[in-house]
Each structure stands twice: as structure tokens, then as C-alpha cells.
mmCIF file of C-alpha atoms and ligand atoms in Angstrom:
data_model
loop_
_atom_site.group_PDB
_atom_site.id
_atom_site.type_symbol
_atom_site.label_atom_id
_atom_site.label_comp_id
_atom_site.label_asym_id
_atom_site.label_seq_id
_atom_site.Cartn_x
_atom_site.Cartn_y
_atom_site.Cartn_z
ATOM 1 C CA MET B 1 64.454 106.275 87.196
ATOM 2 C CA GLN B 2 65.252 103.805 84.720
ATOM 3 C CA ILE B 3 62.550 102.868 82.091
ATOM 4 C CA ALA B 4 62.036 99.078 80.517
ATOM 5 C CA ASN B 5 60.159 98.495 77.034
ATOM 6 C CA SER B 6 61.418 95.031 76.378
ATOM 7 C CA ARG B 7 62.133 92.070 78.622
ATOM 8 C CA GLU B 8 65.835 92.535 77.293
ATOM 9 C CA GLU B 9 66.157 95.845 78.984
ATOM 10 C CA LEU B 10 64.039 94.901 82.151
ATOM 11 C CA ALA B 11 66.661 91.764 82.715
ATOM 12 C CA GLN B 12 69.692 94.379 81.783
ATOM 13 C CA ILE B 13 68.397 96.858 84.721
ATOM 14 C CA THR B 14 67.463 93.539 87.459
ATOM 15 C CA GLN B 15 70.952 91.828 86.769
ATOM 16 C CA GLN B 16 72.892 94.956 88.097
ATOM 17 C CA TRP B 17 70.808 94.721 90.983
ATOM 18 C CA SER B 18 71.360 91.718 91.185
ATOM 19 C CA ASP B 19 75.084 91.844 90.615
ATOM 20 C CA GLU B 20 74.964 95.071 93.471
ATOM 21 C CA LYS B 21 72.851 92.386 95.247
ATOM 22 C CA LEU B 22 70.164 94.650 95.966
ATOM 23 C CA GLU B 23 66.561 93.320 96.416
ATOM 24 C CA TRP B 24 64.134 94.446 94.451
ATOM 25 C CA ALA B 25 60.000 94.939 95.403
ATOM 26 C CA PHE B 26 57.523 95.128 92.276
ATOM 27 C CA VAL B 27 54.493 97.184 92.477
ATOM 28 C CA PRO B 28 51.657 96.016 88.998
ATOM 29 C CA THR B 29 49.879 98.554 87.682
ATOM 30 C CA MET B 30 47.447 99.014 84.938
ATOM 31 C CA GLY B 31 48.569 103.078 85.464
ATOM 32 C CA ALA B 32 46.651 106.244 85.405
ATOM 33 C CA LEU B 33 47.911 106.227 88.831
ATOM 34 C CA HIS B 34 46.803 108.192 91.757
ATOM 35 C CA GLN B 35 47.974 109.006 95.723
ATOM 36 C CA GLY B 36 46.897 104.685 96.359
ATOM 37 C CA HIS B 37 49.260 103.379 93.798
ATOM 38 C CA LEU B 38 51.691 105.743 95.411
ATOM 39 C CA THR B 39 51.531 104.320 98.708
ATOM 40 C CA LEU B 40 52.027 100.516 97.489
ATOM 41 C CA VAL B 41 55.690 102.626 95.955
ATOM 42 C CA LYS B 42 56.315 104.357 99.471
ATOM 43 C CA GLU B 43 55.443 101.119 101.131
ATOM 44 C CA ALA B 44 57.826 99.175 98.803
ATOM 45 C CA LEU B 45 60.477 101.353 99.082
ATOM 46 C CA LYS B 46 59.905 101.343 103.568
ATOM 47 C CA HIS B 47 61.192 97.630 102.561
ATOM 48 C CA TYR B 48 63.424 97.316 99.770
ATOM 49 C CA PRO B 49 66.198 99.116 98.275
ATOM 50 C CA ARG B 50 64.951 99.085 94.534
ATOM 51 C CA VAL B 51 61.196 98.846 93.668
ATOM 52 C CA ILE B 52 60.322 98.148 90.222
ATOM 53 C CA VAL B 53 56.900 99.296 89.081
ATOM 54 C CA SER B 54 55.026 98.100 85.921
ATOM 55 C CA VAL B 55 52.380 99.865 83.767
ATOM 56 C CA PHE B 56 50.353 97.677 81.733
ATOM 57 C CA VAL B 57 47.080 97.743 80.433
ATOM 58 C CA ASN B 58 46.432 94.210 80.365
ATOM 59 C CA PRO B 59 43.767 93.711 77.526
ATOM 60 C CA THR B 60 43.067 89.963 78.721
ATOM 61 C CA GLN B 61 40.714 91.496 82.417
ATOM 62 C CA PHE B 62 38.468 92.900 80.618
ATOM 63 C CA ASP B 63 35.128 91.564 79.628
ATOM 64 C CA ARG B 64 34.594 94.229 77.313
ATOM 65 C CA ALA B 65 36.033 95.991 74.598
ATOM 66 C CA ASP B 66 35.087 99.428 74.767
ATOM 67 C CA ASP B 67 36.155 99.152 78.584
ATOM 68 C CA LEU B 68 39.176 98.319 77.337
ATOM 69 C CA ASP B 69 38.855 101.315 75.097
ATOM 70 C CA LYS B 70 37.801 104.109 77.311
ATOM 71 C CA TYR B 71 40.811 102.982 79.903
ATOM 72 C CA PRO B 72 42.928 106.452 80.597
ATOM 73 C CA ARG B 73 46.443 105.753 79.398
ATOM 74 C CA ARG B 74 49.161 108.480 80.579
ATOM 75 C CA PRO B 75 52.313 107.071 80.539
ATOM 76 C CA LYS B 76 54.707 110.270 80.910
ATOM 77 C CA GLU B 77 52.674 111.784 84.290
ATOM 78 C CA ASP B 78 52.511 108.083 84.827
ATOM 79 C CA ALA B 79 56.288 108.219 85.133
ATOM 80 C CA GLU B 80 57.050 111.669 85.887
ATOM 81 C CA MET B 81 54.837 110.399 89.008
ATOM 82 C CA LEU B 82 56.853 107.504 89.692
ATOM 83 C CA ARG B 83 60.082 109.057 89.387
ATOM 84 C CA LYS B 84 59.176 111.605 92.267
ATOM 85 C CA ALA B 85 57.671 109.047 94.395
ATOM 86 C CA GLY B 86 61.359 107.397 94.525
ATOM 87 C CA ALA B 87 60.727 104.520 92.479
ATOM 88 C CA HIS B 88 64.073 103.527 90.569
ATOM 89 C CA ALA B 89 62.083 101.644 87.454
ATOM 90 C CA LEU B 90 59.424 101.108 85.740
ATOM 91 C CA PHE B 91 58.536 98.467 83.065
ATOM 92 C CA LEU B 92 56.401 99.834 80.910
ATOM 93 C CA PRO B 93 55.779 96.517 77.965
ATOM 94 C CA SER B 94 53.310 96.726 74.697
ATOM 95 C CA VAL B 95 50.908 93.920 74.723
ATOM 96 C CA GLU B 96 53.265 92.097 71.803
ATOM 97 C CA VAL B 97 56.285 92.359 74.494
ATOM 98 C CA MET B 98 53.479 90.658 77.232
ATOM 99 C CA TYR B 99 51.401 88.110 74.770
ATOM 100 C CA PRO B 100 53.929 86.979 72.102
ATOM 101 C CA ASN B 101 52.460 84.251 71.270
ATOM 102 C CA GLY B 102 48.594 85.584 71.673
ATOM 103 C CA THR B 103 46.627 85.748 74.685
ATOM 104 C CA ASN B 104 44.883 82.123 74.815
ATOM 105 C CA GLU B 105 47.537 79.581 75.986
ATOM 106 C CA ASP B 106 48.088 79.864 79.684
ATOM 107 C CA ARG B 107 46.888 76.952 82.282
ATOM 108 C CA MET B 108 44.378 78.907 84.864
ATOM 109 C CA PRO B 109 45.590 77.358 88.686
ATOM 110 C CA ASP B 110 42.446 75.966 90.863
ATOM 111 C CA LEU B 111 41.115 78.901 92.392
ATOM 112 C CA ALA B 112 38.409 76.431 94.177
ATOM 113 C CA GLY B 113 35.975 78.887 93.193
ATOM 114 C CA LEU B 114 37.423 82.076 93.726
ATOM 115 C CA ASP B 115 37.720 83.393 90.438
ATOM 116 C CA THR B 116 33.668 83.329 89.585
ATOM 117 C CA LYS B 117 32.083 85.488 93.477
ATOM 118 C CA TYR B 118 31.727 88.662 93.585
ATOM 119 C CA GLU B 119 33.808 90.362 91.192
ATOM 120 C CA GLY B 120 34.631 87.160 89.345
ATOM 121 C CA ALA B 121 30.146 87.003 88.890
ATOM 122 C CA ALA B 122 30.056 90.178 87.373
ATOM 123 C CA ARG B 123 33.140 90.462 85.348
ATOM 124 C CA PRO B 124 33.194 86.915 83.874
ATOM 125 C CA GLY B 125 37.061 85.916 82.683
ATOM 126 C CA HIS B 126 38.571 88.927 84.769
ATOM 127 C CA PHE B 127 40.145 86.873 87.551
ATOM 128 C CA ASP B 128 41.724 84.364 84.181
ATOM 129 C CA GLY B 129 42.863 87.862 82.893
ATOM 130 C CA VAL B 130 44.609 88.681 85.962
ATOM 131 C CA VAL B 131 46.039 85.866 86.994
ATOM 132 C CA GLN B 132 47.472 85.145 83.199
ATOM 133 C CA ILE B 133 48.801 88.680 83.821
ATOM 134 C CA VAL B 134 50.794 88.469 86.845
ATOM 135 C CA ARG B 135 51.829 85.140 86.176
ATOM 136 C CA ARG B 136 53.999 87.174 83.636
ATOM 137 C CA LEU B 137 55.500 89.843 85.216
ATOM 138 C CA VAL B 138 56.261 87.592 88.025
ATOM 139 C CA GLN B 139 57.624 85.398 85.569
ATOM 140 C CA ALA B 140 59.606 88.766 83.627
ATOM 141 C CA VAL B 141 60.384 91.082 86.740
ATOM 142 C CA ASP B 142 61.016 88.044 89.000
ATOM 143 C CA PRO B 143 60.741 89.942 92.426
ATOM 144 C CA LYS B 144 61.743 89.692 95.984
ATOM 145 C CA ALA B 145 58.383 90.779 97.536
ATOM 146 C CA MET B 146 55.283 92.265 95.337
ATOM 147 C CA PHE B 147 53.112 95.075 96.979
ATOM 148 C CA MET B 148 48.894 95.454 96.258
ATOM 149 C CA GLY B 149 46.415 97.728 97.794
ATOM 150 C CA GLN B 150 43.641 95.775 100.155
ATOM 151 C CA LYS B 151 40.993 97.373 98.496
ATOM 152 C CA ASP B 152 40.903 94.617 95.749
ATOM 153 C CA ALA B 153 40.764 92.470 98.718
ATOM 154 C CA GLN B 154 39.543 89.263 95.811
ATOM 155 C CA GLN B 155 42.633 89.430 93.883
ATOM 156 C CA VAL B 156 44.828 90.124 96.253
ATOM 157 C CA ALA B 157 43.037 86.099 97.495
ATOM 158 C CA ILE B 158 43.295 84.697 93.976
ATOM 159 C CA LEU B 159 46.798 86.205 94.077
ATOM 160 C CA LYS B 160 47.781 84.634 97.125
ATOM 161 C CA ARG B 161 46.223 80.954 96.134
ATOM 162 C CA ALA B 162 47.742 81.379 92.408
ATOM 163 C CA ALA B 163 51.068 81.928 94.091
ATOM 164 C CA LEU B 164 50.920 79.276 96.329
ATOM 165 C CA GLN B 165 49.516 76.675 94.655
ATOM 166 C CA GLU B 166 52.541 77.514 91.368
ATOM 167 C CA PHE B 167 55.354 78.247 94.150
ATOM 168 C CA TRP B 168 55.563 81.803 92.600
ATOM 169 C CA SER B 169 58.748 82.744 94.581
ATOM 170 C CA VAL B 170 57.070 85.878 95.819
ATOM 171 C CA GLU B 171 55.829 86.999 98.655
ATOM 172 C CA ILE B 172 52.821 88.787 98.695
ATOM 173 C CA GLN B 173 52.590 92.240 100.810
ATOM 174 C CA VAL B 174 49.170 93.968 101.409
ATOM 175 C CA VAL B 175 48.884 97.149 102.363
ATOM 176 C CA PRO B 176 45.472 98.813 103.876
ATOM 177 C CA THR B 177 42.990 101.051 101.452
ATOM 178 C CA VAL B 178 44.689 104.929 101.129
ATOM 179 C CA ARG B 179 41.092 106.680 102.118
ATOM 180 C CA GLU B 180 40.225 110.481 101.068
ATOM 181 C CA ALA B 181 39.918 112.131 104.599
ATOM 182 C CA SER B 182 35.882 112.091 104.248
ATOM 183 C CA GLY B 183 36.925 107.734 104.339
ATOM 184 C CA LEU B 184 36.696 107.573 100.285
ATOM 185 C CA ALA B 185 37.801 105.269 99.398
ATOM 186 C CA MET B 186 40.628 106.401 96.221
ATOM 187 C CA SER B 187 39.769 105.308 93.744
ATOM 188 C CA SER B 188 40.405 106.113 89.756
ATOM 189 C CA ARG B 189 36.196 105.622 89.236
ATOM 190 C CA ASN B 190 36.447 108.666 92.008
ATOM 191 C CA GLY B 191 36.726 111.158 89.256
ATOM 192 C CA GLN B 192 33.472 110.137 87.047
ATOM 193 C CA LEU B 193 30.879 111.690 90.030
ATOM 194 C CA SER B 194 30.167 114.296 90.531
ATOM 195 C CA PRO B 195 31.035 116.726 93.563
ATOM 196 C CA GLN B 196 28.168 116.138 95.180
ATOM 197 C CA GLY B 197 28.241 112.596 94.693
ATOM 198 C CA VAL B 198 32.009 112.370 96.043
ATOM 199 C CA ASP B 199 30.051 113.442 99.243
ATOM 200 C CA ILE B 200 27.517 111.176 99.496
ATOM 201 C CA ALA B 201 30.335 108.372 97.889
ATOM 202 C CA ALA B 202 31.737 108.859 101.746
ATOM 203 C CA THR B 203 28.783 107.046 103.320
ATOM 204 C CA ILE B 204 30.115 103.827 101.824
ATOM 205 C CA SER B 205 32.811 103.980 104.631
ATOM 206 C CA MET B 206 30.617 105.645 107.472
ATOM 207 C CA VAL B 207 28.300 102.702 106.449
ATOM 208 C CA LEU B 208 30.791 99.713 106.830
ATOM 209 C CA ALA B 209 32.343 101.413 110.032
ATOM 210 C CA LYS B 210 28.968 100.978 111.535
ATOM 211 C CA ALA B 211 28.742 97.381 110.573
ATOM 212 C CA GLU B 212 32.202 97.006 112.468
ATOM 213 C CA LYS B 213 31.016 98.389 115.580
ATOM 214 C CA GLU B 214 27.785 96.675 115.307
ATOM 215 C CA TRP B 215 29.390 93.249 114.538
ATOM 216 C CA LYS B 216 32.192 93.832 117.609
ATOM 217 C CA ALA B 217 29.040 95.044 119.998
ATOM 218 C CA GLY B 218 27.875 91.289 119.123
ATOM 219 C CA GLY B 219 25.471 91.644 115.953
ATOM 220 C CA ARG B 220 24.689 88.933 114.001
ATOM 221 C CA PRO B 221 26.207 89.267 109.612
ATOM 222 C CA ARG B 222 22.943 88.810 107.697
ATOM 223 C CA THR B 223 21.425 91.491 110.462
ATOM 224 C CA ILE B 224 24.006 93.375 109.704
ATOM 225 C CA GLU B 225 23.799 93.550 106.297
ATOM 226 C CA GLU B 226 20.666 93.768 105.678
ATOM 227 C CA LYS B 227 20.894 97.144 107.864
ATOM 228 C CA GLY B 228 24.019 98.133 105.975
ATOM 229 C CA LYS B 229 22.171 97.819 102.414
ATOM 230 C CA LYS B 230 19.197 99.634 103.537
ATOM 231 C CA THR B 231 21.095 102.072 105.058
ATOM 232 C CA LEU B 232 22.632 102.667 101.406
ATOM 233 C CA LEU B 233 19.300 102.986 99.311
ATOM 234 C CA SER B 234 18.201 105.357 101.600
ATOM 235 C CA ALA B 235 21.888 107.815 100.937
ATOM 236 C CA GLY B 236 20.603 107.111 97.680
ATOM 237 C CA PHE B 237 22.873 104.154 96.409
ATOM 238 C CA LYS B 238 21.821 100.700 94.785
ATOM 239 C CA PRO B 239 23.824 98.581 96.714
ATOM 240 C CA GLU B 240 24.905 95.395 94.403
ATOM 241 C CA TYR B 241 25.955 93.151 97.672
ATOM 242 C CA PHE B 242 27.276 94.581 101.256
ATOM 243 C CA ASP B 243 28.290 91.169 102.981
ATOM 244 C CA PHE B 244 30.531 89.242 106.347
ATOM 245 C CA ILE B 245 32.686 86.863 104.251
ATOM 246 C CA ASP B 246 35.902 84.950 105.263
ATOM 247 C CA SER B 247 38.607 87.460 103.460
ATOM 248 C CA VAL B 248 40.857 83.877 102.022
ATOM 249 C CA THR B 249 37.597 81.994 100.776
ATOM 250 C CA PHE B 250 35.497 84.467 100.418
ATOM 251 C CA GLU B 251 32.656 82.298 101.735
ATOM 252 C CA PRO B 252 30.052 84.057 104.026
ATOM 253 C CA LEU B 253 30.729 83.699 107.687
ATOM 254 C CA PRO B 254 28.099 81.676 109.257
ATOM 255 C CA ASP B 255 25.549 84.202 110.694
ATOM 256 C CA VAL B 256 26.655 83.600 114.686
ATOM 257 C CA PRO B 257 28.298 86.812 116.665
ATOM 258 C CA GLU B 258 32.170 87.550 116.528
ATOM 259 C CA SER B 259 32.672 84.969 119.746
ATOM 260 C CA GLU B 260 31.253 82.395 118.321
ATOM 261 C CA GLN B 261 33.080 82.628 114.978
ATOM 262 C CA HIS B 262 36.326 80.671 114.015
ATOM 263 C CA VAL B 263 37.116 82.268 110.802
ATOM 264 C CA GLU B 264 40.565 84.282 110.949
ATOM 265 C CA LYS B 265 40.326 87.530 108.399
ATOM 266 C CA PRO B 266 36.639 88.415 108.459
ATOM 267 C CA LEU B 267 36.217 91.220 105.905
ATOM 268 C CA ILE B 268 32.624 92.946 104.938
ATOM 269 C CA VAL B 269 32.818 93.632 101.036
ATOM 270 C CA THR B 270 30.577 96.054 99.245
ATOM 271 C CA VAL B 271 29.880 97.032 96.188
ATOM 272 C CA ALA B 272 27.488 100.183 95.752
ATOM 273 C CA TRP B 273 26.034 102.055 92.488
ATOM 274 C CA LEU B 274 25.915 105.947 92.869
ATOM 275 C CA GLU B 275 25.311 108.612 89.492
ATOM 276 C CA GLY B 276 26.096 105.164 87.687
ATOM 277 C CA VAL B 277 29.280 104.435 88.976
ATOM 278 C CA ARG B 278 30.248 101.041 90.858
ATOM 279 C CA LEU B 279 31.891 101.970 93.466
ATOM 280 C CA ILE B 280 33.513 98.736 95.743
ATOM 281 C CA ASP B 281 35.282 99.179 99.153
ATOM 282 C CA ASN B 282 35.590 96.419 101.332
ATOM 283 C CA TRP B 283 36.585 96.689 105.561
ATOM 284 C CA PRO B 284 39.039 94.226 106.994
ATOM 285 C CA LEU B 285 37.420 93.086 110.314
ATOM 286 C CA TYR B 286 41.152 91.445 111.676
HETATM 287 O O1 PAF L 1 45.230 95.814 90.204
HETATM 288 C C1 PAF L 1 45.828 96.202 88.657
HETATM 289 O O2 PAF L 1 46.177 97.018 88.572
HETATM 290 C C2 PAF L 1 45.699 95.027 88.029
HETATM 291 O O3 PAF L 1 44.716 94.281 88.182
HETATM 292 C C3 PAF L 1 47.044 94.303 88.250
HETATM 293 C C4 PAF L 1 47.406 93.378 89.212
HETATM 294 C C5 PAF L 1 47.961 94.900 87.782
HETATM 295 C C6 PAF L 1 47.193 93.323 87.052
HETATM 296 O O4 PAF L 1 46.999 94.005 86.057
#
């Protein structure tokens, strides 16, 4: 696996692939890799002859300085995991390489308010930072496709919209959330839970699956949402939201049964706190 720290080294690698007429897919990450990330790499390898991964802890998507400081950084372990997974290249830039003229100058696409709800409301400015860095990474890497996880459904919706608005020449491929055998969505945050907390956390996916059943059986979104939140509460969580939404606009679904919905890609999104850890999950209904 080749490693590039600068834009020049990156360009040499992609130029060689281009000369060999090989297309490449890109997996952007902030490192501290887990099975979820490796699944994105494996999925990309199924469809493209070359796969490049970036590991960059992007300062502009953190709304709190202590969160940025605490973010795990283990580039050596990440590189080893990626090599074993079969990635062809790793782009490992510094902040100076990604932001040579500072971080403040970028314009934002019109995100139609997508960036101000749910995760955007919880972390003001977060999605601006995500759009800013992904735009820069896509420009630098210039891949045919970019592979992202369904786990971050709002990030996916925002980047798809930004890509359309700004004519990014990259196809965004969304890979289903990777789950533990218990159903718990994989996340680096799970490591902050006690062993008992990990067991309880599996309840989230059970509640989501039950909500889907109730929806398919003719239930109305608002009623199922209330039930879902109550179940989470009685299992020991502090639910923040549990909502049926349109996964493209992140607007709430109308309160009518499935048979009367016209939304093409409905999704249940939820955040629930357990042992002081903010757990996020979502459940596509399409
Ligand atoms: O999903 C992430 O890890 C990050 O938000 C991303 C897309 C790598 C941008 O920094």
C-alpha cells in the first residue's frame, strides 16, 4: 500500500493509475478505523480496481476544541488495518496540506436547511466543516466514486446535495450500516460504554426493527415515535429523537400510514444517550 502525505505524492499515485487506465474509488475517514470503515473499503474493492482511503481528523467539523483534542489518532494501526484490508493507497495529510490558506475562506452550497436539523442542530457548524473537507478531498483525490456509510445518514444526504449543487464529478455510493451480532450499530463511541451498557445499547436496533414492523402493519409515524421513545426510556436511555423522516430532505413524514405515503425513501433516525454516551442509529424503510 502506498502512502501519500502531500498533494504531490497523492497526484503521483493517481496519475500512475490514470496512465494504467485504472479507475479508483475513495473512502474518506477520520481514522481510528473499525470494522465499519473496513467494510466500506471491501465494498469499494468489489467495484473498482484501485481504492484509496484518507485519514484526516478535520478540525473544521468539530464544534468543541476539547472534542477535537480527544479524538483518537492512531495512524500506524490504521495503515496496518488498511494494508490488510487490501487498500491500494492511504492519503494521510496534515492540517497545513488540507488548509494551506487557513480554514475560513470556503463558500457553502445551498443545503436547503438540511444542515440545521437533527445532527446539525446538535452540533452547529459541523456539516459546513464536513462539506468543506469532503469537497477539498474529492478535488485532491479526483475519484470515480466515493463510498460512505449509511450510519451517517444526514451526512450522506448533505454531501449528495452538495455534490449535485456543485457538480462534483463523483458518484456517492452508500453502504448499509455494519452491526454487531446483537444488532448494535458499530461506532467508535461503543468503546466508551461499560460491558453492561453494550448489552443494553442493542435495544436501539430492536426498537427500530419493531417500529418498522408496526409501520408495515399500518401504524402512524407519530404514534410509533412516541412508543419507541417510551421503550428506550424504560430500557434506561435518554432518547433525544426518534423520528420518521424523508431521507433526502430530512423533513418529518406526514402522520399517515405507509399505504398513504408518497415519500420514496423513508427512514427512522434516532439518537439516545446511555451512560453519558450519545448513540446514533437509523433504519431505512426502503
Ligand atoms: O464521516 C466521517 O468520518 C467524516 O465526517 C468525513 C466524511 C471523513 C469528513 O471528515
